[in-house]
Each structure stands twice: as structure tokens, then as C-alpha cells.
Coordinates of C-alpha atoms and ligand atoms in Angstrom, one line a residue:
M194 CA 17.0 -9.5 0.5
S195 CA 14.7 -7.5 -2.2
L196 CA 11.6 -6.0 -2.3
V197 CA 9.6 -5.5 -5.8
I198 CA 6.6 -3.6 -6.2
V199 CA 4.1 -3.2 -8.9
G200 CA 1.3 -0.6 -8.4
S201 CA -0.1 2.5 -9.6
L202 CA 1.6 5.9 -9.8
A203 CA -1.3 8.6 -9.9
F204 CA -2.7 12.3 -9.7
D205 CA -5.1 12.2 -7.1
T206 CA -7.6 15.0 -6.4
I207 CA -8.7 15.3 -2.6
Q208 CA -11.2 16.2 -0.8
T209 CA -11.3 16.6 2.6
P210 CA -13.9 18.4 4.9
R211 CA -11.8 21.1 5.3
E212 CA -9.6 21.4 2.1
R213 CA -9.4 20.4 -1.6
R214 CA -6.1 19.6 -3.6
E215 CA -6.4 18.9 -7.1
K216 CA -4.0 16.7 -8.9
V217 CA -1.2 15.9 -6.2
V218 CA 0.9 12.7 -6.7
G219 CA -0.5 9.5 -5.4
G220 CA -0.8 6.1 -6.3
S221 CA -0.7 2.9 -4.6
G222 CA 3.1 2.1 -5.7
T223 CA 4.2 5.7 -4.8
Y224 CA 3.3 5.7 -1.4
S225 CA 4.2 2.3 -0.7
A226 CA 7.8 2.4 -2.0
L227 CA 8.5 6.0 -0.2
A228 CA 7.2 4.2 2.7
A229 CA 9.6 0.7 2.2
S230 CA 12.3 3.4 1.3
F231 CA 13.0 3.8 5.1
F232 CA 13.8 -0.1 5.3
T233 CA 15.5 -1.3 2.2
A234 CA 15.8 -0.4 -1.6
P235 CA 12.7 -1.2 -3.3
K236 CA 12.1 -1.8 -7.1
I237 CA 9.2 0.0 -8.3
V238 CA 7.4 -1.1 -11.2
G239 CA 4.7 0.7 -12.9
V240 CA 3.8 3.5 -16.2
V241 CA 2.9 7.1 -15.9
G242 CA 1.9 9.7 -18.7
E243 CA 3.9 12.4 -20.0
D244 CA 2.3 14.7 -18.0
F245 CA 3.9 13.4 -14.6
P246 CA 6.8 15.5 -12.8
P247 CA 10.1 13.9 -13.5
E248 CA 11.2 15.4 -9.7
I249 CA 9.3 12.6 -8.2
F250 CA 11.6 10.0 -10.5
E251 CA 14.4 12.0 -9.1
F252 CA 13.1 12.0 -5.4
F253 CA 12.4 8.2 -5.9
R254 CA 16.0 8.0 -6.6
S255 CA 17.2 9.9 -3.7
R256 CA 15.4 7.7 -1.8
K257 CA 17.2 4.6 -3.0
I258 CA 14.3 3.3 -5.0
D259 CA 15.0 1.5 -8.2
T260 CA 13.3 3.5 -10.7
R261 CA 14.2 0.7 -13.7
G262 CA 11.1 -0.8 -14.1
L263 CA 9.1 2.6 -14.5
E264 CA 7.8 3.6 -17.9
T265 CA 6.6 6.9 -19.4
R266 CA 4.0 6.4 -21.8
P267 CA 2.2 8.7 -24.0
G268 CA -0.8 9.9 -22.6
K269 CA -2.3 10.9 -19.2
T270 CA -0.9 9.4 -15.8
F271 CA -3.7 7.3 -13.8
F272 CA -5.8 9.7 -12.2
W273 CA -8.1 9.1 -9.2
E274 CA -10.5 11.6 -7.2
G275 CA -11.2 10.4 -3.4
R276 CA -13.8 12.7 -1.0
Y277 CA -13.6 11.9 3.2
G278 CA -16.5 12.8 5.1
C279 CA -15.7 14.2 8.8
D280 CA -15.1 10.6 9.9
P281 CA -11.6 9.9 7.7
N282 CA -12.1 6.0 7.6
Q283 CA -15.8 7.2 5.3
R284 CA -14.0 7.7 1.7
E285 CA -15.9 8.0 -1.5
T286 CA -14.3 7.2 -5.0
V287 CA -15.5 10.2 -7.4
K288 CA -13.7 9.2 -10.4
T289 CA -11.0 6.5 -11.6
E290 CA -9.2 7.1 -14.9
L291 CA -7.1 4.7 -15.7
N292 CA -5.6 6.2 -18.8
V293 CA -1.7 5.2 -19.5
F294 CA -2.9 2.0 -17.1
Q295 CA -5.6 0.7 -19.8
D296 CA -3.2 -0.9 -21.6
F297 CA -0.1 -1.5 -19.5
R298 CA 1.8 -4.8 -20.0
P299 CA 4.0 -4.8 -16.9
K300 CA 7.7 -6.6 -18.0
L301 CA 9.8 -7.6 -15.4
A302 CA 13.6 -7.2 -15.6
P303 CA 15.5 -10.2 -14.9
S304 CA 17.0 -8.8 -11.6
H305 CA 13.1 -7.8 -10.4
R306 CA 11.8 -11.8 -11.2
R307 CA 14.2 -12.7 -8.9
A308 CA 13.0 -11.1 -5.8
D309 CA 12.3 -12.0 -2.4
I310 CA 9.5 -10.4 -1.7
V311 CA 7.0 -9.0 -4.4
F312 CA 4.4 -6.5 -3.5
L313 CA 1.3 -6.6 -6.2
A314 CA -0.2 -3.0 -4.7
N315 CA -3.9 -1.9 -5.9
I316 CA -3.7 -2.1 -9.4
D317 CA -5.8 -4.2 -12.2
P318 CA -5.6 -7.8 -10.8
D319 CA -5.3 -9.2 -14.3
L320 CA -2.1 -7.3 -13.9
H321 CA -1.2 -8.8 -10.6
D322 CA -1.5 -12.2 -12.5
E323 CA 1.0 -11.2 -15.6
V324 CA 3.7 -10.2 -12.8
L325 CA 3.4 -13.4 -11.0
A326 CA 4.0 -15.5 -14.1
Q327 CA 7.0 -13.6 -14.7
V328 CA 8.5 -14.1 -11.3
E329 CA 11.4 -16.6 -11.3
S330 CA 11.6 -17.1 -7.6
Q331 CA 9.8 -18.8 -4.4
A332 CA 8.8 -14.9 -3.3
L333 CA 6.7 -14.0 -0.8
V334 CA 4.1 -12.6 -2.4
A335 CA 1.5 -9.9 -0.6
M336 CA -1.4 -8.2 -2.2
D337 CA -3.9 -5.2 -1.6
T338 CA -7.0 -3.9 -3.8
I339 CA -9.8 -1.6 -3.4
N340 CA -13.4 -1.6 -3.9
F341 CA -12.9 -0.4 -7.4
W342 CA -11.7 -3.7 -8.7
I343 CA -13.7 -5.9 -6.3
A344 CA -16.7 -4.4 -7.7
N345 CA -15.7 -5.0 -11.4
K346 CA -13.4 -8.0 -11.4
P347 CA -14.1 -9.9 -8.3
E348 CA -13.2 -13.3 -10.1
A349 CA -9.8 -12.3 -11.2
I350 CA -8.9 -11.2 -7.5
W351 CA -10.0 -14.6 -6.0
S352 CA -8.1 -16.1 -8.7
V353 CA -5.1 -14.3 -7.7
L354 CA -5.4 -14.9 -3.7
K355 CA -4.6 -18.6 -4.9
K356 CA -1.1 -17.4 -5.2
V357 CA -0.7 -14.8 -2.5
N358 CA 1.0 -15.1 0.7
I359 CA -0.2 -12.0 2.8
F360 CA -3.6 -9.9 1.8
F361 CA -3.8 -6.3 2.8
A362 CA -7.4 -4.8 2.8
N363 CA -9.0 -2.3 4.6
E364 CA -11.9 -3.5 6.7
E365 CA -14.7 -2.3 4.1
E366 CA -12.8 -4.2 1.0
I367 CA -12.4 -7.5 2.9
K368 CA -16.4 -7.5 3.7
M369 CA -17.3 -6.7 0.5
L370 CA -14.8 -9.4 -1.1
S371 CA -16.0 -11.9 0.9
Q372 CA -19.3 -10.8 0.9
E373 CA -19.6 -11.2 5.1
T374 CA -20.4 -8.4 7.4
N375 CA -18.3 -10.1 10.4
L376 CA -14.6 -9.4 9.7
I377 CA -13.4 -12.7 11.6
K378 CA -15.8 -14.8 8.7
A379 CA -14.2 -12.5 6.2
G380 CA -10.7 -12.7 7.3
R381 CA -10.9 -17.1 7.7
K382 CA -12.8 -16.9 4.0
V383 CA -9.9 -14.9 2.4
L384 CA -7.2 -17.5 4.2
A385 CA -9.1 -20.0 3.1
A386 CA -8.6 -19.0 -0.6
G387 CA -4.4 -19.2 0.1
P388 CA -3.0 -16.2 1.9
R389 CA -0.9 -17.4 5.3
L390 CA -2.3 -14.0 6.7
A391 CA -4.9 -11.4 6.1
V392 CA -4.0 -8.0 7.2
V393 CA -7.3 -5.9 7.9
K394 CA -6.2 -2.2 8.1
K395 CA -9.0 -0.4 10.3
G396 CA -7.9 3.2 8.8
E397 CA -6.7 5.7 11.9
H398 CA -7.8 2.9 14.7
G399 CA -4.7 0.6 13.4
A400 CA -4.9 -3.1 12.0
L401 CA -5.6 -6.7 12.5
V402 CA -3.2 -9.2 11.2
L403 CA -5.3 -12.7 11.1
G404 CA -3.8 -15.7 10.7
R405 CA -4.9 -19.6 10.8
D406 CA -4.1 -19.8 14.2
F407 CA -2.6 -16.3 14.9
V408 CA -4.1 -13.0 15.7
F409 CA -2.1 -9.6 16.3
G410 CA -3.5 -6.2 16.8
V411 CA -2.0 -3.4 16.2
L412 CA -2.9 0.3 17.3
G413 CA -3.2 3.4 14.8
H414 CA -1.2 6.5 16.1
P415 CA -3.7 8.6 18.6
F416 CA -4.5 12.1 16.3
E417 CA -6.9 14.7 16.9
D418 CA -6.3 15.9 13.4
V419 CA -5.7 13.4 10.1
V420 CA -4.7 15.9 7.3
D421 CA -5.1 13.8 4.4
P422 CA -6.0 10.0 4.9
T423 CA -5.0 9.0 0.9
G424 CA -2.3 6.4 1.0
A425 CA -2.7 5.2 4.7
G426 CA -3.2 1.7 3.2
D427 CA -0.4 1.6 1.2
S428 CA 2.1 3.0 3.5
F429 CA 1.1 0.7 6.1
A430 CA 2.0 -2.1 3.7
G431 CA 5.3 -0.5 2.5
G432 CA 6.2 -0.2 5.7
F433 CA 5.4 -3.8 6.5
L434 CA 6.9 -5.7 3.7
G435 CA 10.1 -2.8 3.8
Y436 CA 10.8 -4.0 7.0
L437 CA 10.0 -7.9 6.5
D438 CA 12.5 -7.6 3.7
K439 CA 15.1 -5.7 5.7
A440 CA 15.0 -8.8 8.7
G441 CA 15.3 -11.4 6.3
K442 CA 13.2 -13.6 7.6
F443 CA 9.2 -13.9 8.3
S444 CA 8.8 -15.5 11.6
R445 CA 6.1 -14.3 14.0
P446 CA 7.7 -12.3 16.1
E447 CA 8.9 -10.3 12.8
V448 CA 5.2 -10.1 11.5
R449 CA 4.3 -8.3 15.0
R450 CA 7.2 -5.8 14.4
A451 CA 6.3 -5.6 10.6
A452 CA 2.5 -4.6 11.3
V453 CA 3.7 -1.9 13.9
Y454 CA 6.1 -0.4 11.4
G455 CA 3.6 -0.8 9.1
S456 CA 1.4 1.5 11.3
V457 CA 4.0 3.9 12.0
L458 CA 4.5 4.7 8.6
A459 CA 1.1 4.9 7.9
S460 CA 0.8 7.2 10.6
F461 CA 2.9 9.6 9.4
A462 CA 1.6 9.8 5.7
I463 CA -1.6 11.0 6.6
E464 CA -0.2 13.8 8.3
E465 CA -0.1 15.9 5.4
F466 CA -1.4 16.1 1.7
S467 CA 0.2 14.0 -0.6
I468 CA 3.2 12.2 -0.4
D469 CA 4.6 15.6 1.3
R470 CA 5.3 13.9 4.8
F471 CA 8.2 11.4 3.0
K472 CA 9.7 14.7 2.0
T473 CA 10.9 15.5 5.8
L474 CA 10.8 12.2 7.7
R475 CA 13.6 11.0 9.4
P476 CA 14.7 7.5 10.4
E477 CA 14.9 9.0 14.0
E478 CA 11.2 9.8 14.2
I479 CA 10.0 6.5 12.9
E480 CA 12.0 5.0 15.8
K481 CA 10.7 7.4 18.4
R482 CA 7.3 6.6 17.3
F483 CA 8.0 2.7 17.0
R484 CA 8.8 3.4 20.9
E485 CA 5.5 5.1 21.8
F486 CA 3.6 2.6 19.5
R487 CA 5.1 0.1 22.1
R488 CA 4.4 2.2 25.0
L489 CA 0.9 2.8 24.4
V490 CA 0.0 -1.0 24.5
T491 CA 2.5 -2.0 27.4
F492 CA 0.6 -2.8 31.0
Ligands
LIG608 P1 -4.9 4.0 0.1 O1 -5.6 5.5 0.5 O2 -3.7 3.4 0.6 O3 -5.7 3.0 -0.2 O4 -4.7 4.1 -1.8 C1 -4.9 5.6 -2.2 C2 -4.0 5.6 -3.7 O5 -4.5 4.3 -4.4 C3 -4.4 6.9 -4.4 O6 -3.2 7.6 -4.1 C4 -4.9 6.3 -5.2 O7 -3.9 7.3 -6.7 C5 -4.8 4.7 -5.7 N1 -6.0 4.5 -6.3 C6 -7.2 4.5 -6.2 N2 -8.1 4.1 -6.8 C7 -7.6 3.0 -8.0 C8 -7.4 1.9 -8.7 N3 -8.4 1.8 -9.3 N4 -5.9 1.4 -9.3 C9 -4.8 1.6 -9.0 N5 -4.2 2.4 -7.7 C10 -5.6 3.3 -7.1

């Protein structure tokens, strides 16, 4: 199988109650491709400026991520600044600078157009549409977004949703998009637009997978100390889709397992700042935590 991920590569400035980190590497494409790389060899598509460290491309390649879809353009890399409150589920976007993403037009290579799974990670929903127009296969399409795009381009999101099979969002985002305060109603509204599944991430508390006649809940890893919540959602989606790509089928038992792997990958992402935890993470640790998750819900 093959997984193509289109998303942002970024510099993030992160403020947590305890620490501030300036211009660390982040981005929805970065986190989701790294998380997926523990299961499969994803192909990442995106753009960076000339200021982006080349060693990150090297790191991607060392993790068997196909980087042929990455472009380097004159100008600055996408920048995002976020601030977290004492509750890591509460975050505020302080600044978003699109920079080289402003006039990025993704072009999929022929091998990318025949993907089995396409993940439209969080970027401008108009770009999502442009990517889908180039896909030639009957791919499973998944999508994620963030409140910046829900506030600025809600119609574009609803329009892409018609062509999407799995929608990932956090609780705040799906409520904002659907203009519902109840999570189940919000999920139903999204499913009515097209997707077969809505995966609602509930930060450190786990996630809810909602289908038309199917609900599955997965816990988050019980932590006392979250170092940097950034990228948890992207890592969840990357782990989920990377696992499905490896499994090669989209049956309900596999979707349940994918949700647990998504939660496991998210739980590692938040243990260190930026993508640092993925630099040391070993497959045995993933399997060990998967078993711990299973024990958490067995009674
Ligand atoms: P997450 O914590 O998983 O929801 O995603 C955080 C990542 O999303 C950060 O590393 C940011 O660089 C990236 N990001 C934030 N805002 C946007 C945006 N408007 N478009 C694309 N990526 C973004």
C-alpha cells in the first residue's frame, strides 16, 4: 500500500506554562509523516523556505519517508506560534505566517497520484482540493484542519469534506465547524456531509471514532506531565493512517487498532518539545505502550 501526506512544514514558537521555545521544527506534515513512518514509508508533499534546516530532510529519509514531493522555495518557512494554558488541551494561536505557503501549488508526481491513502493534513483547504483533483486512484482520503482555516475558509472545508472518507478534528474544531455544542451532533453533521468516519481527538484524554452506526472510544496515555502538546493531533492521524496503510484493509477491527496506535503515537509526541521524541523512539516502545493501552481498557 502507499500513503501520501500533504501538509505543513513549519517553524513553531511554543509557549507552555513552564517554558518557551523559539522557532523549533514543526508542521502538520512533519509530525504526521514521522508518526506514520513507524508503520510504513509515507510520501510527504509540502514546501519549505530556504531557512529550513536540511538535516530535517535527512532525518525524514533516515526514517524511510519519501521526500521527493518536498519543494524548497525562496522565502521563509511557514511560521506558527502557539500558547498553552495549564490545561494542555487549551491552546491559543498567537501568530500564523503563511510565508512560502502563500503561493504554493502542490504538484503530485505520477507515483503519488496512485496512492492508496491520501492524508490532507492541516493546510489551506483550497490546496486540499487541488491535491484531490490530481489523485487518479480510488484512494482512501483523510483530512484534518485547524481553527485558523475554520474561521477563514469554512465553505472550502465543507466542500472538500464531500470528497473525504475520514475527518480528523479536535473537539473544539469540530464544534466550531459544525456550530454545534454537543459532540455527537457535531459528528453527525460532519458525517452527513460525506465522511464515513469522524475521529474526534480529545487531547490528552484520547479520541472518539464516530461512524454512522459505529462508535469507538480510545483513551489517552495517563500522563502527569505533558511537555509540549504540539503535534499530538497530527501524530495521532499519522499513526492511525500509517497503521491502516500497513494493515492493508479498512475493516472495523483494523480501524479500532489504528485508533489505539494513533493515540500511542500522540502520547509519545508530547513527551518532548518539537519532533525530538521521534528521534529516539523505537518500535518496541510503541508495541509496549500499545499493550499498556489494551490493559487500560480491559476489565
Ligand atoms: P496539532 O498540535 O497536531 O494540532 O498541530 C500543530 C502543528 O500544526 C504545528 O506544528 C503547526 O506548525 C501546524 N499549524 C498550525 N497552524 C497551521 C495552519 N493554519 N496551517 C497549517 N499548519 C498549521
